[in-house]
Structure formats: C-alpha cells, structure tokens
Tab-separated table of N, CA, C and O in Angstrom:
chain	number	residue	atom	x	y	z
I	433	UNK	N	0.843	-1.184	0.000
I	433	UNK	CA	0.000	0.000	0.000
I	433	UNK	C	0.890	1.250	0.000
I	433	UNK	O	1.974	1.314	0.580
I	434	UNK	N	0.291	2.291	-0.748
I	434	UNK	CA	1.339	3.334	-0.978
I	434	UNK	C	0.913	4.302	0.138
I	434	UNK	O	-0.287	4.475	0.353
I	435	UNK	N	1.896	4.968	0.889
I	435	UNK	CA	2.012	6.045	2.041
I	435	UNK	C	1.439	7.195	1.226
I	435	UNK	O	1.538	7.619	0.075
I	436	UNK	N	0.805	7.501	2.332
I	436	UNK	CA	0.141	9.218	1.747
I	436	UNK	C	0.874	10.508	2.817
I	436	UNK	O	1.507	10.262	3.844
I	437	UNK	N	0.718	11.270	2.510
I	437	UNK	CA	1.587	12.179	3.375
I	437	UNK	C	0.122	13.056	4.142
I	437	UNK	O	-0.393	14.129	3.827
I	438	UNK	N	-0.138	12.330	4.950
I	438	UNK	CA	-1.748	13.045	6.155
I	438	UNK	C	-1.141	13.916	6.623
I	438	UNK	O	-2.044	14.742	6.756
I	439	UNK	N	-0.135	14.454	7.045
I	439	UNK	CA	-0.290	15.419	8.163
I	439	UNK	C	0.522	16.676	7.349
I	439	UNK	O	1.306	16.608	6.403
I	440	UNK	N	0.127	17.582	7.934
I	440	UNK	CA	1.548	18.953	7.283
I	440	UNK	C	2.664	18.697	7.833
I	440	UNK	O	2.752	18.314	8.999
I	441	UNK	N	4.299	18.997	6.551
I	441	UNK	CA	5.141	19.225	6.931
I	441	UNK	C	5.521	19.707	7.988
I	441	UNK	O	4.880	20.714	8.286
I	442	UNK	N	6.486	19.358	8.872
I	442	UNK	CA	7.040	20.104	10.134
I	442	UNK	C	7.690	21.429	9.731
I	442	UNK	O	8.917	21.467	9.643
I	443	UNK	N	6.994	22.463	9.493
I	443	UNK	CA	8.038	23.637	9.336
I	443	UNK	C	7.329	24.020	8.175
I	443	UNK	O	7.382	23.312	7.169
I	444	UNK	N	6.670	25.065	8.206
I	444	UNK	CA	6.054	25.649	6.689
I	444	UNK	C	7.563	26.026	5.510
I	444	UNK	O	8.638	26.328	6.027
I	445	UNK	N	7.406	25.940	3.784
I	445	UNK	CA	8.981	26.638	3.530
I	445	UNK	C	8.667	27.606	3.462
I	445	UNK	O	7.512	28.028	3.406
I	446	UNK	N	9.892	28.313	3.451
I	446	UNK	CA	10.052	29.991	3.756
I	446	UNK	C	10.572	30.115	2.293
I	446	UNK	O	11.457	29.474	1.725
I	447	UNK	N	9.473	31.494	1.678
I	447	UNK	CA	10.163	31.982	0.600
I	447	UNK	C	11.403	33.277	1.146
I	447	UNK	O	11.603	33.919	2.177
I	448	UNK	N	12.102	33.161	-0.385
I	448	UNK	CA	13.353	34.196	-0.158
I	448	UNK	C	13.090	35.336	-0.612
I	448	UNK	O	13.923	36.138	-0.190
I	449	UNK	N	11.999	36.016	-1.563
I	449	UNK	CA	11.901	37.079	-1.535
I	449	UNK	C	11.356	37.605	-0.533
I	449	UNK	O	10.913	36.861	0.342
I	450	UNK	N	11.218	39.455	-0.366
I	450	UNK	CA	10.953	39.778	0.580
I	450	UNK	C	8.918	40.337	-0.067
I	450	UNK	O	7.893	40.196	0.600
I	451	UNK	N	8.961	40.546	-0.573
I	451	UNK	CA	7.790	40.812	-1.953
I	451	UNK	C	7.326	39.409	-2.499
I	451	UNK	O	7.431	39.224	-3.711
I	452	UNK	N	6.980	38.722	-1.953
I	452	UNK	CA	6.844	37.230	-2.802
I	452	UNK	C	5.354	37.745	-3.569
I	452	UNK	O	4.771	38.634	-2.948
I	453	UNK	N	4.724	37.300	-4.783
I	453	UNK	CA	3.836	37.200	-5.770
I	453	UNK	C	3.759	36.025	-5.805
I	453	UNK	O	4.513	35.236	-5.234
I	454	UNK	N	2.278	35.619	-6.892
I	454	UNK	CA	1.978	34.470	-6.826
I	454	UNK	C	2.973	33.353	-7.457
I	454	UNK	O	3.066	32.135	-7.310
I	455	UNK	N	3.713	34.371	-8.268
I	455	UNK	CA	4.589	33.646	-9.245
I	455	UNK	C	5.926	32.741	-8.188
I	455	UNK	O	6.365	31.605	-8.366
I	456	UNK	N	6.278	33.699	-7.163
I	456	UNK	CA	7.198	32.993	-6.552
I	456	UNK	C	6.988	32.160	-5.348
I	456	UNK	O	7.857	31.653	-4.639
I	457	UNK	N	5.550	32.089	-5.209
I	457	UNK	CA	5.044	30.702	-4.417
I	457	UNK	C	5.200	29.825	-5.100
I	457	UNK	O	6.064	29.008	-4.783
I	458	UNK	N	4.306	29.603	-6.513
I	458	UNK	CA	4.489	28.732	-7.114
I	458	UNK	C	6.117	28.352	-7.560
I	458	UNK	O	6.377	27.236	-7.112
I	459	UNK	N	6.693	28.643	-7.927
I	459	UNK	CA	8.135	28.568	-8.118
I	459	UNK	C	8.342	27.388	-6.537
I	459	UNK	O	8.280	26.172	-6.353
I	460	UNK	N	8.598	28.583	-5.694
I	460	UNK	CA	9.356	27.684	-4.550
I	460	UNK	C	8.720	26.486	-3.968
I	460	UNK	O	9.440	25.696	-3.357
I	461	UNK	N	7.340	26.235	-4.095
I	461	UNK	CA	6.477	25.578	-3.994
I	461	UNK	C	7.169	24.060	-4.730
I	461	UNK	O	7.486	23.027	-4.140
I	462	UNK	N	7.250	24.359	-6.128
I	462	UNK	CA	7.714	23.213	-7.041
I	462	UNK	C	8.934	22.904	-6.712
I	462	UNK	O	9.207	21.730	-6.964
I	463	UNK	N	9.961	23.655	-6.139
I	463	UNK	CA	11.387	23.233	-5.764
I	463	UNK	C	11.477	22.410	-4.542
I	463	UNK	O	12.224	21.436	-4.440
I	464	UNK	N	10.277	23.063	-3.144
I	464	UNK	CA	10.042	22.336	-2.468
I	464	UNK	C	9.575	20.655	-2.380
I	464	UNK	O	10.023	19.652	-1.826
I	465	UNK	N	8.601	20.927	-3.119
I	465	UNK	CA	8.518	19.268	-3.310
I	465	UNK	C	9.429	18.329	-4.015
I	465	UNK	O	9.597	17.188	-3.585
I	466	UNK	N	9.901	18.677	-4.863
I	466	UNK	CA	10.956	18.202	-5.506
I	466	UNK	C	12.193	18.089	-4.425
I	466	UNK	O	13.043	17.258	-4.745
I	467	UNK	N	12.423	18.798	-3.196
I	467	UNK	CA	13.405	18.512	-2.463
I	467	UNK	C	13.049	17.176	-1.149
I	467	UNK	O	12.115	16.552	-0.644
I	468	UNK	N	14.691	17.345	-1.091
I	468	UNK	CA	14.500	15.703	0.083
I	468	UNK	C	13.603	16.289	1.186
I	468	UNK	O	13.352	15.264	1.820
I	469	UNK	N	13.163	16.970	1.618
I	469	UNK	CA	12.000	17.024	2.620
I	469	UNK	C	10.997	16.309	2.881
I	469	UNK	O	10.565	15.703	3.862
I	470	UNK	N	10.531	16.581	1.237
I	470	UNK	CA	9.393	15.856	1.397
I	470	UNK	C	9.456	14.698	0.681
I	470	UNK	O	8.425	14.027	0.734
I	471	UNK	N	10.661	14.102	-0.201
I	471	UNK	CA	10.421	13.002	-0.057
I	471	UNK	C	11.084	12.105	1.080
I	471	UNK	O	11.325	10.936	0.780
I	472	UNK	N	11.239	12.325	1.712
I	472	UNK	CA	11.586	11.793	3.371
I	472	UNK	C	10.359	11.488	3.750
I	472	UNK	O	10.266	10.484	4.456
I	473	UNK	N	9.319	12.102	3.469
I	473	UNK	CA	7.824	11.694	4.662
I	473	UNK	C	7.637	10.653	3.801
I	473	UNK	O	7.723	9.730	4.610
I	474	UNK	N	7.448	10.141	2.765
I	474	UNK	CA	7.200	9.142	2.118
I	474	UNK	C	7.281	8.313	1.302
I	474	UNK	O	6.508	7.711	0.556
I	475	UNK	N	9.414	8.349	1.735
I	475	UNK	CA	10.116	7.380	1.158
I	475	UNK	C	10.095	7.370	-0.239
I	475	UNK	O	9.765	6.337	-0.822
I	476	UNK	N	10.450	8.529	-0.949
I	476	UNK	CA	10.541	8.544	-2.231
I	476	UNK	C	11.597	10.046	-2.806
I	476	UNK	O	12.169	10.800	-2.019
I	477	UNK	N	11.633	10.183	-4.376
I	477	UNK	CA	12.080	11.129	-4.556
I	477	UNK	C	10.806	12.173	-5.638
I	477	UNK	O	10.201	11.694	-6.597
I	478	UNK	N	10.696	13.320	-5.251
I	478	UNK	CA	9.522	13.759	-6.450
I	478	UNK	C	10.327	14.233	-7.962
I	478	UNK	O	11.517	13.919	-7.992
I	479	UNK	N	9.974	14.702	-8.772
I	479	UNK	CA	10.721	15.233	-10.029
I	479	UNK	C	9.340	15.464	-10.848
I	479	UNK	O	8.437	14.635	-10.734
I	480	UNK	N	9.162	16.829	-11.837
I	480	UNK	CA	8.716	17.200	-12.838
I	480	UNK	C	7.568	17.714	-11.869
I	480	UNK	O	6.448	17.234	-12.045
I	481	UNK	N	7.732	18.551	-10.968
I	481	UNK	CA	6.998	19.341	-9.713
I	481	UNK	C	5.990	20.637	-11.007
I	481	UNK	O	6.599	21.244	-11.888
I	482	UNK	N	4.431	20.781	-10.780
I	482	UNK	CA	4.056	21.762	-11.456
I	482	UNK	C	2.727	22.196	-10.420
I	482	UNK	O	1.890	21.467	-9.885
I	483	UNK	N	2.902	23.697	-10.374
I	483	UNK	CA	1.926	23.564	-8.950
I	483	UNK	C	1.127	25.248	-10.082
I	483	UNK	O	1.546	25.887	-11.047
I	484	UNK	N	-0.125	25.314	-9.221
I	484	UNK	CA	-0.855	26.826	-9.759
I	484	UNK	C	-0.179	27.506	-9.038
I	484	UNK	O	0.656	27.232	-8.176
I	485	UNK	N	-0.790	28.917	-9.639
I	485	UNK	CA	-0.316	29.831	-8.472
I	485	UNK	C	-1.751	30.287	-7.410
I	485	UNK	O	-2.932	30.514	-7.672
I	486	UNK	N	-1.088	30.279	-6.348
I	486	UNK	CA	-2.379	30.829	-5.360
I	486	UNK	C	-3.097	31.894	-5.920
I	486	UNK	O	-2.543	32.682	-6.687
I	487	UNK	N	-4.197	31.987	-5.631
I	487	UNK	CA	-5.246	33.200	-5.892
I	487	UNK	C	-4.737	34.464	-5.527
I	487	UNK	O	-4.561	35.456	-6.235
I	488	UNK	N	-4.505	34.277	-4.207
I	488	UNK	CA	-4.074	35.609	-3.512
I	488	UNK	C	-2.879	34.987	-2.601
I	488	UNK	O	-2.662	33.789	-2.420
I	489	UNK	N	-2.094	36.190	-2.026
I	489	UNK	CA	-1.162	35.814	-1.036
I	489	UNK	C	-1.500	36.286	0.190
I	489	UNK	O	-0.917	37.214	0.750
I	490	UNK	N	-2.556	35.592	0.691
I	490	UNK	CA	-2.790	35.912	2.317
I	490	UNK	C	-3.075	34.658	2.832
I	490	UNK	O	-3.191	33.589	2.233
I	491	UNK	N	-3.189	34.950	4.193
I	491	UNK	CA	-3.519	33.654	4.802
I	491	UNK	C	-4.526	32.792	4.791
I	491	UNK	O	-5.530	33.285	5.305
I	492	UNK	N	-4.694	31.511	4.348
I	492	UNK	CA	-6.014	30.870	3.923
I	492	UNK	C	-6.128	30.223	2.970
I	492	UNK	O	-6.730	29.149	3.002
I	493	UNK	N	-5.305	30.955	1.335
I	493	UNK	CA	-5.310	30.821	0.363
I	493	UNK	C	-4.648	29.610	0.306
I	493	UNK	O	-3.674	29.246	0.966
I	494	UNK	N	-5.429	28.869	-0.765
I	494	UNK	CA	-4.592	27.677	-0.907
I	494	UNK	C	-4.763	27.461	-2.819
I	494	UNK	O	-5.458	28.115	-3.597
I	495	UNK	N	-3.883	26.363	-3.078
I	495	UNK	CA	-3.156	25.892	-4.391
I	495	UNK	C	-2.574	24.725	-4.032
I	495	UNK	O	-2.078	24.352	-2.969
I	496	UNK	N	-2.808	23.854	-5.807
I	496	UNK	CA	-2.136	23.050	-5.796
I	496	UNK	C	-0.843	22.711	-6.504
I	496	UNK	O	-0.435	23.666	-7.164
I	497	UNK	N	0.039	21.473	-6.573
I	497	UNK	CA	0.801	20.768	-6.998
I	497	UNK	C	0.825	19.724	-7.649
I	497	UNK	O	-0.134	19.071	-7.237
I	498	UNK	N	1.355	19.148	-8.445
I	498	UNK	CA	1.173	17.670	-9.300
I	498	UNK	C	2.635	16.899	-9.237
I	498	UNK	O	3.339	17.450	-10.083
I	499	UNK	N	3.172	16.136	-8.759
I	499	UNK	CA	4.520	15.845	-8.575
I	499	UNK	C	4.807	14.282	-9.241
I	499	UNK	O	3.981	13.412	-8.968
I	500	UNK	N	5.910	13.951	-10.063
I	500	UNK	CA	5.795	12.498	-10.207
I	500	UNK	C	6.668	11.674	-8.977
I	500	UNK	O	7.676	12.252	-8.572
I	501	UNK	N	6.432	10.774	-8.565
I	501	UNK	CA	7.384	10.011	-7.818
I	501	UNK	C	8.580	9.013	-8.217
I	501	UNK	O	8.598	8.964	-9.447
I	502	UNK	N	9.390	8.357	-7.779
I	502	UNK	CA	10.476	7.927	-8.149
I	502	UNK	C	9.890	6.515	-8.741
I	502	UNK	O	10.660	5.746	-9.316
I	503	UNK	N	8.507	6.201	-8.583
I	503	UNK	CA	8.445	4.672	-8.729
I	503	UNK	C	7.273	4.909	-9.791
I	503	UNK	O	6.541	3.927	-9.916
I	504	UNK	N	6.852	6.335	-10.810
I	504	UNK	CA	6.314	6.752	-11.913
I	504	UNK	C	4.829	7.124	-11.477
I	504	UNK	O	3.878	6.976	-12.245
I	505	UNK	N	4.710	7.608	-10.213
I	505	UNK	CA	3.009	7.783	-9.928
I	505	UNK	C	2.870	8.973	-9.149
I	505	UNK	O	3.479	9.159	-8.095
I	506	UNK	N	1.771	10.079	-9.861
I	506	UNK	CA	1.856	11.140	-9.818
I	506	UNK	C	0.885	11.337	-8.347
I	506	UNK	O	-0.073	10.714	-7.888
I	507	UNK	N	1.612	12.440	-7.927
I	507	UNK	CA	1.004	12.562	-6.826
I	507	UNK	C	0.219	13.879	-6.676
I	507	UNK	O	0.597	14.682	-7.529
I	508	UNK	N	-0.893	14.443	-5.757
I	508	UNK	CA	-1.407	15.707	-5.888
I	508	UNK	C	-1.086	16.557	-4.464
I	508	UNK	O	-1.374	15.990	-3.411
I	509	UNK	N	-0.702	17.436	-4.432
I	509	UNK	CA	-0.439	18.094	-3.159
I	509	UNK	C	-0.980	19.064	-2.749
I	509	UNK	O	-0.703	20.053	-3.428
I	510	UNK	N	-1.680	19.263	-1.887
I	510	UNK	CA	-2.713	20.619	-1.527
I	510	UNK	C	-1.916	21.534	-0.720
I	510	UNK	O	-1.505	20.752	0.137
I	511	UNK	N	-1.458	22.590	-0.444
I	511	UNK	CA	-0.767	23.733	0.323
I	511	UNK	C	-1.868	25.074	0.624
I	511	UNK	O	-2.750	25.572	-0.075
I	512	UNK	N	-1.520	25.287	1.568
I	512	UNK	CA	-1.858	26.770	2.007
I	512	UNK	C	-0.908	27.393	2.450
I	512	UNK	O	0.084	27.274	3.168
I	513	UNK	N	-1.766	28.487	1.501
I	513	UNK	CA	-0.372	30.364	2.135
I	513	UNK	C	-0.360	30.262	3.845
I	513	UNK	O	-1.470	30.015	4.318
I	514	UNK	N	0.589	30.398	4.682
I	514	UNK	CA	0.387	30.434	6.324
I	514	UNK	C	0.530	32.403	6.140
I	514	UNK	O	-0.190	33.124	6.831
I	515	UNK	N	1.236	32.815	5.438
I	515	UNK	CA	1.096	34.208	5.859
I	515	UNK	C	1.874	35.172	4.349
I	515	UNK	O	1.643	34.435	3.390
I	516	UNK	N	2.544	36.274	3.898
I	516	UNK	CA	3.256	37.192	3.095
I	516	UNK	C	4.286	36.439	2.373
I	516	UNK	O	4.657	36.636	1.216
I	517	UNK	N	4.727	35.498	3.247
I	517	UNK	CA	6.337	34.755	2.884
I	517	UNK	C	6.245	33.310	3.088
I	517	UNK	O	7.273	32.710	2.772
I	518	UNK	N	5.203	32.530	3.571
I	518	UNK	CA	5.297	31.518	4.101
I	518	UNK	C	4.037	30.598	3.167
I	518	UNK	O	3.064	31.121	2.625
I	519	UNK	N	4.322	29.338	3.166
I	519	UNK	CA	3.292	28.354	3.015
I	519	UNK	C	3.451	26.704	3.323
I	519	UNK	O	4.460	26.351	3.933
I	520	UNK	N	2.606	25.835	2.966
I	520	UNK	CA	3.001	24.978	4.058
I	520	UNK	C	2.069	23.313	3.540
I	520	UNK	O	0.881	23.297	3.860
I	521	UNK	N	2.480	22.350	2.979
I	521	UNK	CA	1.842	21.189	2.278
I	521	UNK	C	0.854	20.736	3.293
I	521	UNK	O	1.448	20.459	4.335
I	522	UNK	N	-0.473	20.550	3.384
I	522	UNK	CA	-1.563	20.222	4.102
I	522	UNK	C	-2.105	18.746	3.998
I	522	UNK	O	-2.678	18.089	4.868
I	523	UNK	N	-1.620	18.227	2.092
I	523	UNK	CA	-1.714	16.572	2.296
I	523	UNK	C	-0.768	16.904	1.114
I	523	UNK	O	-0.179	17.911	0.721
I	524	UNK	N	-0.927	15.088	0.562
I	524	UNK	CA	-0.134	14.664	-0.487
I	524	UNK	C	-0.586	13.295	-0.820
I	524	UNK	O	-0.283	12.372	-0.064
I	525	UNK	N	-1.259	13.094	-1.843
I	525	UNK	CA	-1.524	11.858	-2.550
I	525	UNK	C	-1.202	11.068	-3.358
I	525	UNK	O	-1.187	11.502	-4.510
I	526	UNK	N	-0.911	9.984	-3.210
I	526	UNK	CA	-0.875	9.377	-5.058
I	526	UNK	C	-2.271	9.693	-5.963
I	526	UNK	O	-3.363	9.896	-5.433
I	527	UNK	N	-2.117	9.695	-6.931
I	527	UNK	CA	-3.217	9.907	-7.758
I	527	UNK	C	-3.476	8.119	-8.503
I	527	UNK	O	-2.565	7.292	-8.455
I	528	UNK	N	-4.452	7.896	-8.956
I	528	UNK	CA	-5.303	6.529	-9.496
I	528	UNK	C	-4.704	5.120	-8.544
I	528	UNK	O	-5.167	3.997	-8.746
C-alpha cells in the first residue's frame, strides 16, 4: 500500500523574496517538493513538480501541486499560504 503524506510538513517553507507574488510561491512551492524534505515523509524522490499559483497571497489561500514520484506515480499536493512569505503542504496523494 502506498504512504500518503496526512499530516503537514514540520516547518512551513520559507520563501526568499521579501515581496513574494503568486509567481514565486508557485516557483518555490515546485522546488520544495521536488526537495529531500518531502520526499523523506514518504520514502521517495519527487521530479517534474508543477503547482498553480495561489489566488491571492494571504492567509487561507490555498493551491495546488502535481509531482511524479520515483516509482512513476503522480502525486497531488494541496498547500496553504500560512502568511506574506510563508506556506506549508496540508496533504499529499498518489493519484489513481
């Protein structure tokens, strides 16, 4: 049975601009998943990361992700904005 990632990451990621737009959520968003972080929660590696961009950048707002995994099965990832600079993966699925 394949692991799902239920709970949020420990630690929302922190973007590096100081001005972040929707454009650079989404950006860091896709680098994030693609990094060993998160494939640590569920024993895998992600690659070919493509996420929307949030609606707005306040708190609440949420967007998604589409990630493939190391063993060819795409996964869906739901995130919310936590605040100006911050956001934070809420689940993570395999898809079919």
């Amino acid at each position: 049975m394949k692991k799902t990632l239920l709970a949020a990451l420990a630690g929302a990621a922190l973007l590096v601009s100081c001005s972040a737009d929707t454009a650079d959520f989404q950006k860091s968003a896709e680098k994030f998943i693609e990094s060993d972080a998160v494939g640590k929660q569920v024993g895998t590696t992600f690659t070919n990361a493509q996420c929307t961009k949030p609606a707005k950048i306040e708190a609440g707002a949420t967007f998604t992700c589409i990630a493939k995994s190391a063993d060819d099965m795409f996964w869906t990832f739901d995130l919310i904005v936590k605040d100006k600079s911050n956001f934070e993966i809420v689940s993570g699925i395999p898809k079919g």
